[in-house]
mmCIF file of C-alpha atoms in Angstrom:
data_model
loop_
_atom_site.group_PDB
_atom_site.id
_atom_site.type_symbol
_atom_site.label_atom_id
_atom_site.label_comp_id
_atom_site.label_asym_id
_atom_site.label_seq_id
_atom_site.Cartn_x
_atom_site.Cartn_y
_atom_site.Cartn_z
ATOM 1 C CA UNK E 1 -101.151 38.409 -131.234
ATOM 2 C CA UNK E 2 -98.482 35.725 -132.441
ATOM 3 C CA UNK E 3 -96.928 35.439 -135.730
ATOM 4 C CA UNK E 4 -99.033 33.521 -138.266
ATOM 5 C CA UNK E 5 -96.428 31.009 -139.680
ATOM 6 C CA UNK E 6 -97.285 30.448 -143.391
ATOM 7 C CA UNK E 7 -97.301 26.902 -145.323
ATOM 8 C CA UNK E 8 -93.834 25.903 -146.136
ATOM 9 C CA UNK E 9 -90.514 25.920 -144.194
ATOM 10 C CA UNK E 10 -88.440 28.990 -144.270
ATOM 11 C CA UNK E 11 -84.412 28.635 -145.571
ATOM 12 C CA UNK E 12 -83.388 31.686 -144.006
ATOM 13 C CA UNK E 13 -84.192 34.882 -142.160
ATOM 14 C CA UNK E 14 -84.406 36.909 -145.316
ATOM 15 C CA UNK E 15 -86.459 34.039 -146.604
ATOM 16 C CA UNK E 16 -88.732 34.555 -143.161
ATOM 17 C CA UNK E 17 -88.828 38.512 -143.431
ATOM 18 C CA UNK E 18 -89.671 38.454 -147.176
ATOM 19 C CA UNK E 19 -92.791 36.053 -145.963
ATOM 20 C CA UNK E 20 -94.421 39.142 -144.290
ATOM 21 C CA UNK E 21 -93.207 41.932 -146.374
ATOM 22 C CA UNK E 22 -94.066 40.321 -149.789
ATOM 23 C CA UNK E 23 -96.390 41.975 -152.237
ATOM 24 C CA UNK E 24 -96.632 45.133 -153.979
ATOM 25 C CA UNK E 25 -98.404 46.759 -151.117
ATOM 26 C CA UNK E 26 -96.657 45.718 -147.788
ATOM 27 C CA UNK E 27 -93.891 47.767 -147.874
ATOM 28 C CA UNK E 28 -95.731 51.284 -148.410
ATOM 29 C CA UNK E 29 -98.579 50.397 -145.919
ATOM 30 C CA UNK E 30 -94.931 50.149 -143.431
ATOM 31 C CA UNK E 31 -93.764 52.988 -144.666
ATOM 32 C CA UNK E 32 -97.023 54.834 -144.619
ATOM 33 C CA UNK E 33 -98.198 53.215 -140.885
ATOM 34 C CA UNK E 34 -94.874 54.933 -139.757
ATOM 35 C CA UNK E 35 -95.410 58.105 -140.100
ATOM 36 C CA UNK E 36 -98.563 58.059 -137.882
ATOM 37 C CA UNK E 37 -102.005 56.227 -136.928
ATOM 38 C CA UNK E 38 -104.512 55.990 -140.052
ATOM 39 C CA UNK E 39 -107.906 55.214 -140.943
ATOM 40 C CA UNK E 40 -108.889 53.209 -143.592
ATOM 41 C CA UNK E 41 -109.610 56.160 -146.212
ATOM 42 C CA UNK E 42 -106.825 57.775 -145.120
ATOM 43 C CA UNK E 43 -104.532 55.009 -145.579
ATOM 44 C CA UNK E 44 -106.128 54.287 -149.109
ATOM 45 C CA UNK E 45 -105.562 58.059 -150.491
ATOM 46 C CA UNK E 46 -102.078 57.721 -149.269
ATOM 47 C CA UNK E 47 -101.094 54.580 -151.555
ATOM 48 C CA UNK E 48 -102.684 55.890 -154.668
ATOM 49 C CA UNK E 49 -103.430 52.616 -156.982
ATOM 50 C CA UNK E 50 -104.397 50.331 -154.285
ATOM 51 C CA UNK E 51 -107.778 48.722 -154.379
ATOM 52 C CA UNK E 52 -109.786 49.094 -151.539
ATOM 53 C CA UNK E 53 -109.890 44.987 -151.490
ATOM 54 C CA UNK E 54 -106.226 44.139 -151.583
ATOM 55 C CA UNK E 55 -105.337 47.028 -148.812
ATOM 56 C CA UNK E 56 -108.167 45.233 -146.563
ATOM 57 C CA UNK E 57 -106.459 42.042 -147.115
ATOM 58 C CA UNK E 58 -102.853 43.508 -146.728
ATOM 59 C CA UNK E 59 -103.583 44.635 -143.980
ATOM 60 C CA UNK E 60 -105.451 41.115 -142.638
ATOM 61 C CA UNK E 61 -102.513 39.612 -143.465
ATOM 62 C CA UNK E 62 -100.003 41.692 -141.541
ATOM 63 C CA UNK E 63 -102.150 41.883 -138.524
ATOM 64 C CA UNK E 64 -102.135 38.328 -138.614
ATOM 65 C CA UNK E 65 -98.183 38.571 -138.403
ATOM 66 C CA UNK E 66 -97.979 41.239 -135.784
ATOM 67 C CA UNK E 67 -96.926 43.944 -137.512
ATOM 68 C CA UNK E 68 -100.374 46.127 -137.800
ATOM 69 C CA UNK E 69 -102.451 46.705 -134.816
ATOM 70 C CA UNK E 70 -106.320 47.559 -135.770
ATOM 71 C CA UNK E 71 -108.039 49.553 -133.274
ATOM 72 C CA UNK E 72 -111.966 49.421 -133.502
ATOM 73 C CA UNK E 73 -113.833 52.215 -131.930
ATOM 74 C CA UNK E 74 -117.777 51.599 -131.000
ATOM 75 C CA UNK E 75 -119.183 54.598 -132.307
ATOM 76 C CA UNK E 76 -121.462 55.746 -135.336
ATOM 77 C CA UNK E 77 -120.094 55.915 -137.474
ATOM 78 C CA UNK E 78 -117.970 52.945 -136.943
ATOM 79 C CA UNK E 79 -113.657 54.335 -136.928
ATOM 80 C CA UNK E 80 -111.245 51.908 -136.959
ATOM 81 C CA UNK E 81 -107.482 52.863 -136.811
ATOM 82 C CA UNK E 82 -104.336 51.322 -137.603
ATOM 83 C CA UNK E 83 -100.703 51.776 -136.164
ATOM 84 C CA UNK E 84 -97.957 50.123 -136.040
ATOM 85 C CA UNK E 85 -96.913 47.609 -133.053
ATOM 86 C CA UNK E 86 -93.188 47.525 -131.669
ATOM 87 C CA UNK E 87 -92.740 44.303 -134.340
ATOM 88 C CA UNK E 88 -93.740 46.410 -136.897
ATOM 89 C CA UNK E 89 -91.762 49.696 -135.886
ATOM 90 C CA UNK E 90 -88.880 47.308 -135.353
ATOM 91 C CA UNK E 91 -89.306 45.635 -139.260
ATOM 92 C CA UNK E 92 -89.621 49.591 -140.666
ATOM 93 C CA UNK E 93 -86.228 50.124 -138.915
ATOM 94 C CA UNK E 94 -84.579 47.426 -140.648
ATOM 95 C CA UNK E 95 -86.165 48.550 -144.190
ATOM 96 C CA UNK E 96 -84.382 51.584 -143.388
ATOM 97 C CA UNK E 97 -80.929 50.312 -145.425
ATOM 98 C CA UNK E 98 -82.715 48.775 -148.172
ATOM 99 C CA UNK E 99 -84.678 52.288 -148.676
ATOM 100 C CA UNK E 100 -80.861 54.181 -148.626
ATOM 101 C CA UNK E 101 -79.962 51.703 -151.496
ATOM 102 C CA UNK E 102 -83.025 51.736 -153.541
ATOM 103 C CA UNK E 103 -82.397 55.778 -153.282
ATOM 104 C CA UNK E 104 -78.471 55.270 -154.057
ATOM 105 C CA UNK E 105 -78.565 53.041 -156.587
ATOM 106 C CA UNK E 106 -82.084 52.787 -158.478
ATOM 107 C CA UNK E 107 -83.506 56.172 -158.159
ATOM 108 C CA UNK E 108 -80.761 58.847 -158.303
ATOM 109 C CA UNK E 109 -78.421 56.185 -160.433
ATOM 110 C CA UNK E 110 -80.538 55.712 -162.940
ATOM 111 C CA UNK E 111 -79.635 56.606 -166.287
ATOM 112 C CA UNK E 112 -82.155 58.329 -168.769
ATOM 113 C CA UNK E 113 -83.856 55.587 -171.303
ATOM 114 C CA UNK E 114 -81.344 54.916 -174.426
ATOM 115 C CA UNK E 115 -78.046 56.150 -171.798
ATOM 116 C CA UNK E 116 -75.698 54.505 -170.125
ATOM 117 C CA UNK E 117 -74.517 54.895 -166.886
ATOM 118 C CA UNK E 118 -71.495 54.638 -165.285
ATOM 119 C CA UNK E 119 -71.935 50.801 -163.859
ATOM 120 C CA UNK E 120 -72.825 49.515 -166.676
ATOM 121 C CA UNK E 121 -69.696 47.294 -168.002
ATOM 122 C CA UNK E 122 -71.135 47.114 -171.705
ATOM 123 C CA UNK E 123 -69.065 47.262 -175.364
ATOM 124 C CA UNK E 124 -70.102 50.493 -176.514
ATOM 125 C CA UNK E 125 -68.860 49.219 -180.125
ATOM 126 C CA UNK E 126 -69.543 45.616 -181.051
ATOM 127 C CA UNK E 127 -66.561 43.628 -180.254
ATOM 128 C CA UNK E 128 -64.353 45.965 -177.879
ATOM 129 C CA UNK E 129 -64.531 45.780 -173.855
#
């Protein structure tokens, strides 16, 4: 299945990438999708706070861009799975970096609410630098 190229032209390859990773959902369903195949359910209990309609359509939508591969089983109950295909494996290996940074410089950075921290380049009396 072939990339489905949204309205607009793109500036860039970040501005490309960001295309088909955008949303609040994207990313985990990548991050989630690479540990293993998962059903639908499965998937769902493993982003807690997703709505059962916006992972159906997150999941549409990166289908659509090659990056999810549903598998549909004829049986009764109907299963469907989804994996990853080698577009997708090969995006989750480039979010790799921007994971290490999140990690290195939001999570385990952070100061606790009312601190500073050590990057922060702020007068901590009125007037001084």
């Amino acid at each position: 299945m072939g990339t489905a190229r949204r309205p607009g032209a793109y500036h860039c390859g970040v501005d490309a990438a960001m295309d088909v990773i955008g949303g609040k959902w994207k990313v985990l369903i990548l991050w989630a999708l690479g540990e293993g195949m998962y059903r639908f359910g499965a998937l769902r209990r493993a982003l807690p706070g997703v709505t059962e309609k916006v992972l159906a359509a997150q999941l549409r939508e990166l289908e659509a861009d090659g990056i999810v591969h549903r598998e549909e089983y004829a049986e009764v109950p109907p299963r469907v799975e989804y994996s990853l295909t080698a577009r997708g494996v090969a995006l989750n290996e480039a979010l790799v970096p921007l994971g290490a940074w999140g990690k290195a410089h939001v999570l385990s950075a952070s100061p606790a609410p009312g601190q500073m921290g050590e990057d922060d380049h702020v007068a901590l009396v009125a007037g001084t630098a």
